[in-house]
PDB file of C-alpha atoms in Angstrom:
ATOM      1  CA  MET A   1     125.652  42.762  82.149  1.00 39.00           C
ATOM      2  CA  LYS A   2     127.614  43.734  79.046  1.00 36.00           C
ATOM      3  CA  ARG A   3     128.769  40.126  78.639  1.00 38.00           C
ATOM      4  CA  VAL A   4     125.188  38.883  78.734  1.00 37.00           C
ATOM      5  CA  ALA A   5     124.126  41.412  76.123  1.00 38.00           C
ATOM      6  CA  CYS A   6     127.068  40.498  73.894  1.00 39.00           C
ATOM      7  CA  PHE A   7     126.283  36.774  74.143  1.00 36.00           C
ATOM      8  CA  ALA A   8     122.626  37.424  73.315  1.00 39.00           C
ATOM      9  CA  LEU A   9     123.714  39.368  70.230  1.00 36.00           C
ATOM     10  CA  ILE A  10     125.896  36.471  69.058  1.00 36.00           C
ATOM     11  CA  LEU A  11     123.012  34.046  69.475  1.00 36.00           C
ATOM     12  CA  SER A  12     120.745  36.375  67.502  1.00 40.00           C
ATOM     13  CA  ILE A  13     123.211  36.596  64.612  1.00 35.00           C
ATOM     14  CA  MET A  14     123.702  32.811  64.483  1.00 37.00           C
ATOM     15  CA  SER A  15     119.977  32.086  64.533  1.00 40.00           C
ATOM     16  CA  CYS A  16     119.347  34.413  61.598  1.00 40.00           C
ATOM     17  CA  THR A  17     121.727  32.698  59.195  1.00 39.00           C
ATOM     18  CA  SER A  18     121.410  29.423  57.308  1.00 39.00           C
ATOM     19  CA  SER A  19     125.076  29.380  56.282  1.00 41.00           C
ATOM     20  CA  PRO A  20     126.464  25.812  56.144  1.00 43.00           C
ATOM     21  CA  LYS A  21     129.742  27.154  57.559  1.00 41.00           C
ATOM     22  CA  VAL A  22     127.961  28.446  60.657  1.00 36.00           C
ATOM     23  CA  LYS A  23     126.203  25.091  61.084  1.00 39.00           C
ATOM     24  CA  GLU A  24     129.496  23.238  60.727  1.00 41.00           C
ATOM     25  CA  GLU A  25     131.256  25.347  63.352  1.00 38.00           C
ATOM     26  CA  ALA A  26     128.322  25.347  65.778  1.00 35.00           C
ATOM     27  CA  GLY A  27     127.861  21.579  65.491  1.00 40.00           C
ATOM     28  CA  ASP A  28     125.064  19.732  67.258  1.00 39.00           C
ATOM     29  CA  TRP A  29     124.412  22.595  69.692  1.00 32.00           C
ATOM     30  CA  LEU A  30     123.107  24.832  66.907  1.00 37.00           C
ATOM     31  CA  GLN A  31     121.198  22.079  65.113  1.00 46.00           C
ATOM     32  CA  GLY A  32     119.819  20.843  68.410  1.00 49.00           C
ATOM     33  CA  GLY A  33     119.992  17.149  67.619  1.00 67.00           C
ATOM     34  CA  ASP A  34     121.779  13.849  67.478  1.00 87.00           C
ATOM     35  CA  PRO A  35     124.174  13.619  64.470  1.00 94.00           C
ATOM     36  CA  THR A  36     122.894  10.073  63.873  1.00 97.00           C
ATOM     37  CA  GLU A  37     119.178  10.928  64.031  1.00 98.00           C
ATOM     38  CA  ILE A  38     116.798  10.505  61.081  1.00 98.00           C
ATOM     39  CA  THR A  39     114.000  13.070  60.806  1.00 96.00           C
ATOM     40  CA  CYS A  40     111.560  14.167  58.127  1.00 96.00           C
ATOM     41  CA  TRP A  41     113.900  17.002  57.175  1.00 95.00           C
ATOM     42  CA  GLY A  42     117.163  15.100  56.979  1.00 97.00           C
ATOM     43  CA  ILE A  43     119.602  12.475  58.189  1.00 98.00           C
ATOM     44  CA  GLY A  44     122.160  13.691  60.696  1.00 96.00           C
ATOM     45  CA  ASP A  45     123.691  16.903  59.348  1.00 95.00           C
ATOM     46  CA  ILE A  46     122.457  16.287  55.794  1.00 97.00           C
ATOM     47  CA  GLU A  47     119.145  18.007  55.044  1.00 97.00           C
ATOM     48  CA  LEU A  48     116.613  17.570  52.270  1.00 98.00           C
ATOM     49  CA  GLU A  49     116.974  21.285  51.458  1.00 97.00           C
ATOM     50  CA  ASP A  50     120.727  21.038  50.805  1.00 98.00           C
ATOM     51  CA  SER A  51     122.264  21.588  47.371  1.00 98.00           C
ATOM     52  CA  TYR A  52     125.334  19.775  46.078  1.00 98.00           C
ATOM     53  CA  ASP A  53     127.549  22.737  46.987  1.00 97.00           C
ATOM     54  CA  ILE A  54     126.252  22.673  50.551  1.00 98.00           C
ATOM     55  CA  LEU A  55     126.976  18.936  50.792  1.00 98.00           C
ATOM     56  CA  VAL A  56     130.565  19.631  49.730  1.00 97.00           C
ATOM     57  CA  ASP A  57     130.835  22.300  52.443  1.00 97.00           C
ATOM     58  CA  LYS A  58     129.462  19.915  55.064  1.00 96.00           C
ATOM     59  CA  ALA A  59     131.240  16.663  54.211  1.00 97.00           C
ATOM     60  CA  GLY A  60     134.241  17.713  52.137  1.00 97.00           C
ATOM     61  CA  LEU A  61     134.829  16.911  48.476  1.00 97.00           C
ATOM     62  CA  ASP A  62     136.977  13.901  49.360  1.00 97.00           C
ATOM     63  CA  GLN A  63     133.999  12.347  51.192  1.00 97.00           C
ATOM     64  CA  ILE A  64     131.633  12.593  48.215  1.00 97.00           C
ATOM     65  CA  LYS A  65     131.276  10.213  45.268  1.00 97.00           C
ATOM     66  CA  GLN A  66     129.116  10.851  42.208  1.00 95.00           C
ATOM     67  CA  ASP A  67     127.223   7.993  40.576  1.00 92.00           C
ATOM     68  CA  SER A  68     124.223   7.222  38.383  1.00 89.00           C
ATOM     69  CA  LEU A  69     121.207   5.048  39.104  1.00 85.00           C
ATOM     70  CA  PHE A  70     119.943   2.721  36.368  1.00 85.00           C
ATOM     71  CA  LYS A  71     116.681   0.789  36.369  1.00 77.00           C
ATOM     72  CA  GLU A  72     116.119  -2.057  33.918  1.00 75.00           C
ATOM     73  CA  GLY A  73     119.191  -0.844  32.031  1.00 81.00           C
ATOM     74  CA  MET A  74     117.890   2.702  31.630  1.00 85.00           C
ATOM     75  CA  PHE A  75     119.361   5.814  33.255  1.00 86.00           C
ATOM     76  CA  GLU A  76     117.028   7.019  36.005  1.00 85.00           C
ATOM     77  CA  ARG A  77     118.820   9.706  38.037  1.00 90.00           C
ATOM     78  CA  VAL A  78     122.052  11.097  39.407  1.00 95.00           C
ATOM     79  CA  ILE A  79     122.999  10.100  42.948  1.00 97.00           C
ATOM     80  CA  THR A  80     125.638  11.325  45.371  1.00 97.00           C
ATOM     81  CA  ARG A  81     127.141   9.049  48.011  1.00 98.00           C
ATOM     82  CA  ILE A  82     128.321  10.895  51.107  1.00 98.00           C
ATOM     83  CA  TRP A  83     130.911   9.125  53.307  1.00 98.00           C
ATOM     84  CA  PRO A  84     130.758   6.170  50.853  1.00 97.00           C
ATOM     85  CA  ASP A  85     131.357   2.579  51.970  1.00 96.00           C
ATOM     86  CA  SER A  86     131.168   3.482  55.651  1.00 97.00           C
ATOM     87  CA  GLU A  87     128.630   3.197  58.464  1.00 97.00           C
ATOM     88  CA  LYS A  88     127.932   6.925  57.941  1.00 97.00           C
ATOM     89  CA  GLU A  89     127.037   6.571  54.242  1.00 98.00           C
ATOM     90  CA  ILE A  90     124.041   8.573  53.022  1.00 98.00           C
ATOM     91  CA  ILE A  91     122.854   8.301  49.403  1.00 98.00           C
ATOM     92  CA  VAL A  92     121.371  11.451  47.886  1.00 98.00           C
ATOM     93  CA  HIS A  93     118.919  11.165  44.970  1.00 97.00           C
ATOM     94  CA  TRP A  94     118.643  14.331  42.862  1.00 97.00           C
ATOM     95  CA  LYS A  95     115.678  15.629  40.903  1.00 96.00           C
ATOM     96  CA  GLU A  96     118.035  17.162  38.327  1.00 96.00           C
ATOM     97  CA  LYS A  97     119.430  14.857  35.642  1.00 93.00           C
ATOM     98  CA  GLU A  98     122.675  16.851  35.351  1.00 92.00           C
ATOM     99  CA  PRO A  99     124.584  19.642  37.173  1.00 92.00           C
ATOM    100  CA  PRO A 100     123.934  22.030  38.767  1.00 96.00           C
ATOM    101  CA  LEU A 101     122.437  19.701  41.392  1.00 97.00           C
ATOM    102  CA  ALA A 102     120.215  21.752  43.673  1.00 97.00           C
ATOM    103  CA  THR A 103     117.071  19.773  44.547  1.00 97.00           C
ATOM    104  CA  ILE A 104     117.134  16.576  46.593  1.00 98.00           C
ATOM    105  CA  GLU A 105     114.441  14.025  45.728  1.00 96.00           C
ATOM    106  CA  MET A 106     115.183  11.772  48.713  1.00 97.00           C
ATOM    107  CA  LEU A 107     117.864  10.514  51.089  1.00 98.00           C
ATOM    108  CA  GLU A 108     118.595   6.800  51.371  1.00 98.00           C
ATOM    109  CA  LEU A 109     120.334   4.421  53.788  1.00 98.00           C
ATOM    110  CA  ARG A 110     121.295   0.891  52.813  1.00 97.00           C
ATOM    111  CA  ASP A 111     124.520   0.005  54.650  1.00 97.00           C
ATOM    112  CA  SER A 112     123.916  -2.907  57.035  1.00 96.00           C
ATOM    113  CA  SER A 113     126.009  -1.216  59.733  1.00 97.00           C
ATOM    114  CA  SER A 114     124.408   2.233  59.331  1.00 98.00           C
ATOM    115  CA  VAL A 115     124.591   4.342  62.500  1.00 98.00           C
ATOM    116  CA  TYR A 116     121.424   6.330  61.793  1.00 98.00           C
ATOM    117  CA  HIS A 117     118.069   5.887  63.554  1.00 98.00           C
ATOM    118  CA  PHE A 118     114.698   7.549  64.135  1.00 97.00           C
ATOM    119  CA  THR A 119     113.928   8.733  67.676  1.00 96.00           C
ATOM    120  CA  ASN A 120     111.597   5.731  68.120  1.00 96.00           C
ATOM    121  CA  GLY A 121     114.549   3.406  67.489  1.00 97.00           C
ATOM    122  CA  ILE A 122     113.713   2.279  63.951  1.00 98.00           C
ATOM    123  CA  LYS A 123     116.920   1.758  61.941  1.00 98.00           C
ATOM    124  CA  ILE A 124     118.514  -0.541  59.394  1.00 98.00           C
ATOM    125  CA  GLY A 125     118.132  -4.012  60.914  1.00 98.00           C
ATOM    126  CA  SER A 126     114.841  -3.322  62.720  1.00 98.00           C
ATOM    127  CA  THR A 127     112.435  -6.246  62.449  1.00 98.00           C
ATOM    128  CA  LEU A 128     108.928  -6.497  61.056  1.00 98.00           C
ATOM    129  CA  GLN A 129     107.696  -6.875  64.649  1.00 97.00           C
ATOM    130  CA  ASP A 130     109.522  -3.658  65.617  1.00 98.00           C
ATOM    131  CA  LEU A 131     107.657  -1.814  62.870  1.00 98.00           C
ATOM    132  CA  VAL A 132     104.282  -3.250  63.878  1.00 98.00           C
ATOM    133  CA  LYS A 133     104.922  -2.178  67.479  1.00 97.00           C
ATOM    134  CA  GLU A 134     105.862   1.375  66.469  1.00 98.00           C
ATOM    135  CA  ASN A 135     102.816   1.464  64.193  1.00 98.00           C
ATOM    136  CA  GLY A 136     100.634   1.104  67.265  1.00 98.00           C
ATOM    137  CA  GLY A 137     100.102  -2.622  66.757  1.00 98.00           C
ATOM    138  CA  ILE A 138      98.421  -2.043  63.397  1.00 98.00           C
ATOM    139  CA  GLU A 139      99.446  -4.363  60.557  1.00 97.00           C
ATOM    140  CA  PHE A 140     100.958  -2.834  57.447  1.00 98.00           C
ATOM    141  CA  SER A 141     101.369  -3.848  53.813  1.00 98.00           C
ATOM    142  CA  PHE A 142     104.400  -4.420  51.595  1.00 98.00           C
ATOM    143  CA  TYR A 143     105.212  -6.058  48.273  1.00 98.00           C
ATOM    144  CA  GLY A 144     106.070  -9.738  48.116  1.00 98.00           C
ATOM    145  CA  PHE A 145     109.734 -10.701  47.970  1.00 97.00           C
ATOM    146  CA  GLY A 146     111.882 -11.932  45.075  1.00 94.00           C
ATOM    147  CA  TRP A 147     111.566  -9.137  42.473  1.00 94.00           C
ATOM    148  CA  ASP A 148     112.769  -5.561  41.849  1.00 91.00           C
ATOM    149  CA  ASN A 149     110.373  -3.955  44.338  1.00 95.00           C
ATOM    150  CA  GLY A 150     110.335  -6.938  46.695  1.00 97.00           C
ATOM    151  CA  GLY A 151     109.818  -6.063  50.354  1.00 98.00           C
ATOM    152  CA  THR A 152     108.983  -2.404  49.673  1.00 98.00           C
ATOM    153  CA  ILE A 153     106.572  -1.042  52.281  1.00 98.00           C
ATOM    154  CA  VAL A 154     103.381   0.178  50.609  1.00 98.00           C
ATOM    155  CA  ASP A 155     101.048   1.380  53.369  1.00 96.00           C
ATOM    156  CA  PHE A 156     101.133   1.733  57.153  1.00 98.00           C
ATOM    157  CA  ASN A 157      97.316   1.683  57.091  1.00 97.00           C
ATOM    158  CA  SER A 158      96.792   4.893  59.075  1.00 96.00           C
ATOM    159  CA  GLY A 159      98.881   3.574  61.975  1.00 97.00           C
ATOM    160  CA  LYS A 160     101.223   5.673  64.120  1.00 97.00           C
ATOM    161  CA  LEU A 161     103.988   5.574  61.529  1.00 97.00           C
ATOM    162  CA  SER A 162     101.652   7.036  58.902  1.00 96.00           C
ATOM    163  CA  ASN A 163     101.120  10.073  61.108  1.00 94.00           C
ATOM    164  CA  ASN A 164     104.455  10.369  62.945  1.00 95.00           C
ATOM    165  CA  LEU A 165     106.792   9.604  60.022  1.00 96.00           C
ATOM    166  CA  PRO A 166     104.967  10.429  56.772  1.00 96.00           C
ATOM    167  CA  CYS A 167     108.357  10.832  55.061  1.00 97.00           C
ATOM    168  CA  PHE A 168     109.503   7.272  55.837  1.00 98.00           C
ATOM    169  CA  GLN A 169     109.782   4.591  53.182  1.00 97.00           C
ATOM    170  CA  GLY A 170     111.439   1.234  53.734  1.00 98.00           C
ATOM    171  CA  VAL A 171     112.336  -2.132  52.258  1.00 98.00           C
ATOM    172  CA  LEU A 172     112.256  -5.446  54.137  1.00 98.00           C
ATOM    173  CA  ALA A 173     114.155  -8.657  53.424  1.00 98.00           C
ATOM    174  CA  VAL A 174     113.656 -12.177  54.765  1.00 96.00           C
ATOM    175  CA  PRO A 175     116.516 -14.434  55.931  1.00 94.00           C
ATOM    176  CA  GLN A 176     118.139 -16.524  53.191  1.00 91.00           C
ATOM    177  CA  GLU A 177     116.812 -19.784  54.638  1.00 93.00           C
ATOM    178  CA  ALA A 178     113.230 -18.523  54.287  1.00 94.00           C
ATOM    179  CA  SER A 179     113.331 -19.053  50.507  1.00 89.00           C
ATOM    180  CA  GLU A 180     113.718 -22.794  51.064  1.00 91.00           C
ATOM    181  CA  ASP A 181     110.540 -23.070  53.124  1.00 94.00           C
ATOM    182  CA  SER A 182     107.573 -24.866  51.544  1.00 93.00           C
ATOM    183  CA  GLU A 183     105.308 -21.832  52.132  1.00 94.00           C
ATOM    184  CA  ALA A 184     107.736 -19.247  50.770  1.00 96.00           C
ATOM    185  CA  GLY A 185     105.749 -18.891  47.552  1.00 96.00           C
ATOM    186  CA  GLN A 186     102.904 -17.313  49.529  1.00 96.00           C
ATOM    187  CA  VAL A 187     104.994 -14.219  50.250  1.00 97.00           C
ATOM    188  CA  MET A 188     106.818 -13.925  46.911  1.00 97.00           C
ATOM    189  CA  GLY A 189     106.107 -11.918  43.782  1.00 97.00           C
ATOM    190  CA  ASP A 190     104.335  -8.760  42.630  1.00 97.00           C
ATOM    191  CA  LYS A 191     101.511  -8.659  45.172  1.00 97.00           C
ATOM    192  CA  GLN A 192     100.801  -7.013  48.497  1.00 98.00           C
ATOM    193  CA  ILE A 193     101.498  -8.976  51.677  1.00 97.00           C
ATOM    194  CA  LYS A 194     100.229  -8.226  55.184  1.00 98.00           C
ATOM    195  CA  SER A 195     102.682  -8.076  58.081  1.00 98.00           C
ATOM    196  CA  SER A 196     100.318 -10.401  59.968  1.00 97.00           C
ATOM    197  CA  HIS A 197     100.927 -13.302  57.548  1.00 97.00           C
ATOM    198  CA  SER A 198     101.665 -16.507  59.468  1.00 96.00           C
ATOM    199  CA  PHE A 199     104.915 -17.005  57.523  1.00 97.00           C
ATOM    200  CA  PHE A 200     106.497 -14.176  59.508  1.00 97.00           C
ATOM    201  CA  SER A 201     105.964 -15.886  62.836  1.00 94.00           C
ATOM    202  CA  ARG A 202     108.782 -18.212  61.749  1.00 94.00           C
ATOM    203  CA  PHE A 203     110.881 -15.945  59.539  1.00 96.00           C
ATOM    204  CA  ASN A 204     111.284 -12.390  60.780  1.00 94.00           C
ATOM    205  CA  PRO A 205     111.998  -9.882  57.964  1.00 97.00           C
ATOM    206  CA  ARG A 206     114.371  -7.019  58.700  1.00 98.00           C
ATOM    207  CA  LEU A 207     114.622  -3.486  57.373  1.00 98.00           C
ATOM    208  CA  VAL A 208     117.448  -3.298  54.823  1.00 98.00           C
ATOM    209  CA  ASN A 209     116.704   0.082  53.241  1.00 98.00           C
ATOM    210  CA  ILE A 210     115.390   3.401  54.559  1.00 98.00           C
ATOM    211  CA  LYS A 211     114.406   6.381  52.450  1.00 98.00           C
ATOM    212  CA  ILE A 212     113.034   9.749  53.500  1.00 98.00           C
ATOM    213  CA  LYS A 213     111.260  12.130  51.143  1.00 95.00           C
ATOM    214  CA  SER A 214     109.986  15.654  51.607  1.00 87.00           C
ATOM    215  CA  VAL A 215     106.291  15.773  52.532  1.00 82.00           C
ATOM    216  CA  GLY A 216     105.974  19.542  52.346  1.00 66.00           C
TER     217      GLY A 216
END
C-alpha cells in the first residue's frame, strides 16, 4: 500500500511541472505521444511554446544551428534549425528579430526524407489526392506554381482539414516533367488553382513543405 501511495506521489509531482529536464527524462511516456507526430502544439518533442533555451535543453547545443531568413534580399527573421541536415530536422521561425529568442512564430518541415507525420498520415511526400481524401473529398485551393509562393495552400474550403488541423499550412510541387506539358501554363503563376483541375489527373503534386502555427 505504501508503494502505491509513493508512486502516486511521484506521478503527481511530475504532472505539476513543465520542466524540460523532466520531459526529457520521462520521454514519450510523459508526453503521451509518438516522437515523430505532428500536432497543433508541436512536432515531436519540440513545442510551439518552447524558448531557445528550452530547445537547447531538449536537443543539445551541438544539434542546433542558427540562421537568418531573407526574402527578396531583405532580412525577414531569425530561424533555428534543430537536428540540421537530417530526417529529424525541424526549422523554428522566431517572432523576435534578435536574442533573447523566446516566442516561436511557426515550426517548419522541408526535408524530403522527414520522419514526421500527422495522425491521419499526412507528411512530406503526401499527394494532392491524399489531401483531398483527408479533407473529406472537398477540393481545396492553392497558388499556381513557378513563383515565390508557388504551390502554397490557401484554403481548405471548410473541409475536414480546416476543422481538424487549423494550424496546418503546406506547399505543393509538381513533378519536373509537368513543366514541359502543353497545359502547364494553366496552373502556373500568381493565381489560385483548384485541386480538381484536370491537369492534376496526369501530374500528381506532392507536399514538399509543412508548417504549423499557433491558433490559440
